Amino acid sequence: MKVYRFGNDHDFKELTFLNEKEDVNLFASFTGQKITLDWNEEVFGISEGKLNRGKLLDFDSRCYGATFIVKKKFEKLFIEKFSGNIETFPIKIKGVIEEFIYINVTNVVTAINFDGLDMQESLAMLRGENISFNLEKIEKETLFRDTKINCFYFCTQNFKDFIEKNRINGLKFKEVGTAT
């Protein structure tokens, strides 16, 4: 079974935290636990760096690290498909009229197989694109975080198919390993 990590499709403009130090620390603290949030202010803005010139603004979703946002119009689809594995919270992007939601993935499993690896071997495996996942732990999973490496979202082909079927743009999938 192939396993993917997803992040931003770089054809689209990047987001930036408006209050970088405070918000980066806040989002980094979300490791799969249920959270309580009530944002009224804008959290993100569109990055104005030169690397963003000529890129598309009309994205449906963005994800970097543990920060996964999607247009609100897709919220019902996510809740129906991933009920019990996610929480959704409204979130605002400065300069963007359309509403978005932050998706907190609460499905945390012991997905990565570190058995028999020392620290150096574990780090080398994670840096590469051949992470060994525990099949018995993820064979019924679609979207998840790992208990040890919880700053990324991992998924199976089913999640990738869900995104493509619903034409949700803005994400890029990278195969990072297999489950055996």
mmCIF file of C-alpha atoms in Angstrom, residues 8-108:
data_model
loop_
_atom_site.group_PDB
_atom_site.id
_atom_site.type_symbol
_atom_site.label_atom_id
_atom_site.label_comp_id
_atom_site.label_asym_id
_atom_site.label_seq_id
_atom_site.Cartn_x
_atom_site.Cartn_y
_atom_site.Cartn_z
ATOM 1 C CA ASN A 8 1.229 22.815 -1.232
ATOM 2 C CA ASP A 9 1.021 22.716 -4.997
ATOM 3 C CA HIS A 10 3.548 25.431 -5.820
ATOM 4 C CA ASP A 11 1.578 26.595 -8.875
ATOM 5 C CA PHE A 12 -0.571 28.541 -6.397
ATOM 6 C CA LYS A 13 0.277 31.486 -4.169
ATOM 7 C CA GLU A 14 1.645 30.738 -0.724
ATOM 8 C CA LEU A 15 0.102 31.826 2.551
ATOM 9 C CA THR A 16 1.901 33.417 5.441
ATOM 10 C CA PHE A 17 0.940 33.840 9.081
ATOM 11 C CA LEU A 18 0.098 37.461 9.887
ATOM 12 C CA ASN A 19 1.351 37.098 13.461
ATOM 13 C CA GLU A 20 4.144 34.725 12.564
ATOM 14 C CA LYS A 21 5.771 33.995 15.908
ATOM 15 C CA GLU A 22 2.553 33.519 17.880
ATOM 16 C CA ASP A 23 0.585 31.650 15.210
ATOM 17 C CA VAL A 24 3.440 29.349 14.159
ATOM 18 C CA ASN A 25 3.823 28.271 17.791
ATOM 19 C CA LEU A 26 0.062 27.797 18.128
ATOM 20 C CA PHE A 27 -0.261 25.608 15.032
ATOM 21 C CA ALA A 28 2.890 23.652 15.924
ATOM 22 C CA SER A 29 1.228 22.729 19.231
ATOM 23 C CA PHE A 30 -1.598 20.920 17.406
ATOM 24 C CA THR A 31 -0.449 17.313 17.341
ATOM 25 C CA GLY A 32 -3.735 15.514 16.805
ATOM 26 C CA GLN A 33 -5.497 16.354 20.050
ATOM 27 C CA LYS A 34 -8.955 17.914 19.966
ATOM 28 C CA ILE A 35 -8.715 21.684 20.236
ATOM 29 C CA THR A 36 -10.972 24.644 20.927
ATOM 30 C CA LEU A 37 -10.529 27.660 18.690
ATOM 31 C CA ASP A 38 -12.562 30.759 18.013
ATOM 32 C CA TRP A 39 -10.812 33.005 15.526
ATOM 33 C CA ASN A 40 -12.435 36.282 14.639
ATOM 34 C CA GLU A 41 -9.348 37.958 13.249
ATOM 35 C CA GLU A 42 -7.468 37.193 10.070
ATOM 36 C CA VAL A 43 -4.808 34.534 10.667
ATOM 37 C CA PHE A 44 -3.229 34.240 7.213
ATOM 38 C CA GLY A 45 -2.276 36.583 4.418
ATOM 39 C CA ILE A 46 -1.077 36.009 0.876
ATOM 40 C CA SER A 47 2.707 36.011 0.738
ATOM 41 C CA GLU A 48 3.944 38.912 -1.346
ATOM 42 C CA GLY A 49 7.437 37.532 -1.925
ATOM 43 C CA LYS A 50 8.956 37.516 -5.398
ATOM 44 C CA LEU A 51 8.565 33.727 -5.559
ATOM 45 C CA ASN A 52 4.776 34.252 -5.576
ATOM 46 C CA ARG A 53 4.763 36.439 -8.707
ATOM 47 C CA GLY A 54 2.759 34.928 -11.538
ATOM 48 C CA LYS A 55 1.265 32.184 -9.392
ATOM 49 C CA LEU A 56 -2.442 31.436 -9.212
ATOM 50 C CA LEU A 57 -4.547 32.861 -6.375
ATOM 51 C CA ASP A 58 -7.636 30.720 -6.925
ATOM 52 C CA PHE A 59 -6.676 27.817 -4.655
ATOM 53 C CA ASP A 60 -9.137 25.566 -2.831
ATOM 54 C CA SER A 61 -6.678 24.252 -0.274
ATOM 55 C CA ARG A 62 -3.219 24.804 1.212
ATOM 56 C CA CYS A 63 -1.178 22.611 3.517
ATOM 57 C CA TYR A 64 2.245 23.032 5.006
ATOM 58 C CA GLY A 65 3.381 21.031 7.982
ATOM 59 C CA ALA A 66 0.472 20.702 10.382
ATOM 60 C CA THR A 67 -1.540 23.532 8.834
ATOM 61 C CA PHE A 68 -4.268 22.267 6.492
ATOM 62 C CA ILE A 69 -6.937 24.657 5.208
ATOM 63 C CA VAL A 70 -9.730 24.165 2.687
ATOM 64 C CA LYS A 71 -12.470 26.377 1.252
ATOM 65 C CA LYS A 72 -15.560 26.283 3.434
ATOM 66 C CA LYS A 73 -17.684 25.065 0.516
ATOM 67 C CA PHE A 74 -15.965 21.654 0.900
ATOM 68 C CA GLU A 75 -16.540 21.390 4.664
ATOM 69 C CA LYS A 76 -19.619 19.163 4.429
ATOM 70 C CA LEU A 77 -17.771 16.707 2.150
ATOM 71 C CA PHE A 78 -14.884 16.446 4.620
ATOM 72 C CA ILE A 79 -17.179 15.989 7.617
ATOM 73 C CA GLU A 80 -19.220 13.296 5.844
ATOM 74 C CA LYS A 81 -16.130 11.385 4.696
ATOM 75 C CA PHE A 82 -13.867 11.821 7.735
ATOM 76 C CA SER A 83 -16.279 12.203 10.659
ATOM 77 C CA GLY A 84 -14.535 11.268 13.893
ATOM 78 C CA ASN A 85 -11.080 11.838 12.379
ATOM 79 C CA ILE A 86 -11.148 15.618 11.917
ATOM 80 C CA GLU A 87 -12.342 18.869 13.428
ATOM 81 C CA THR A 88 -13.052 21.970 11.351
ATOM 82 C CA PHE A 89 -12.749 25.602 12.365
ATOM 83 C CA PRO A 90 -13.480 28.778 10.371
ATOM 84 C CA ILE A 91 -10.372 30.729 9.450
ATOM 85 C CA LYS A 92 -9.827 34.029 7.644
ATOM 86 C CA ILE A 93 -7.253 34.995 5.037
ATOM 87 C CA LYS A 94 -6.471 38.685 4.624
ATOM 88 C CA GLY A 95 -7.352 39.911 1.144
ATOM 89 C CA VAL A 96 -9.371 36.799 0.245
ATOM 90 C CA ILE A 97 -13.149 37.104 0.252
ATOM 91 C CA GLU A 98 -13.980 33.406 0.160
ATOM 92 C CA GLU A 99 -14.318 31.603 3.498
ATOM 93 C CA PHE A 100 -11.908 28.843 4.551
ATOM 94 C CA ILE A 101 -11.733 26.253 7.303
ATOM 95 C CA TYR A 102 -8.784 24.870 9.224
ATOM 96 C CA ILE A 103 -8.872 21.059 9.365
ATOM 97 C CA ASN A 104 -7.384 19.524 12.490
ATOM 98 C CA VAL A 105 -6.681 15.850 11.837
ATOM 99 C CA THR A 106 -7.264 14.031 15.126
ATOM 100 C CA ASN A 107 -6.635 10.544 13.739
ATOM 101 C CA VAL A 108 -3.228 9.697 15.249
#
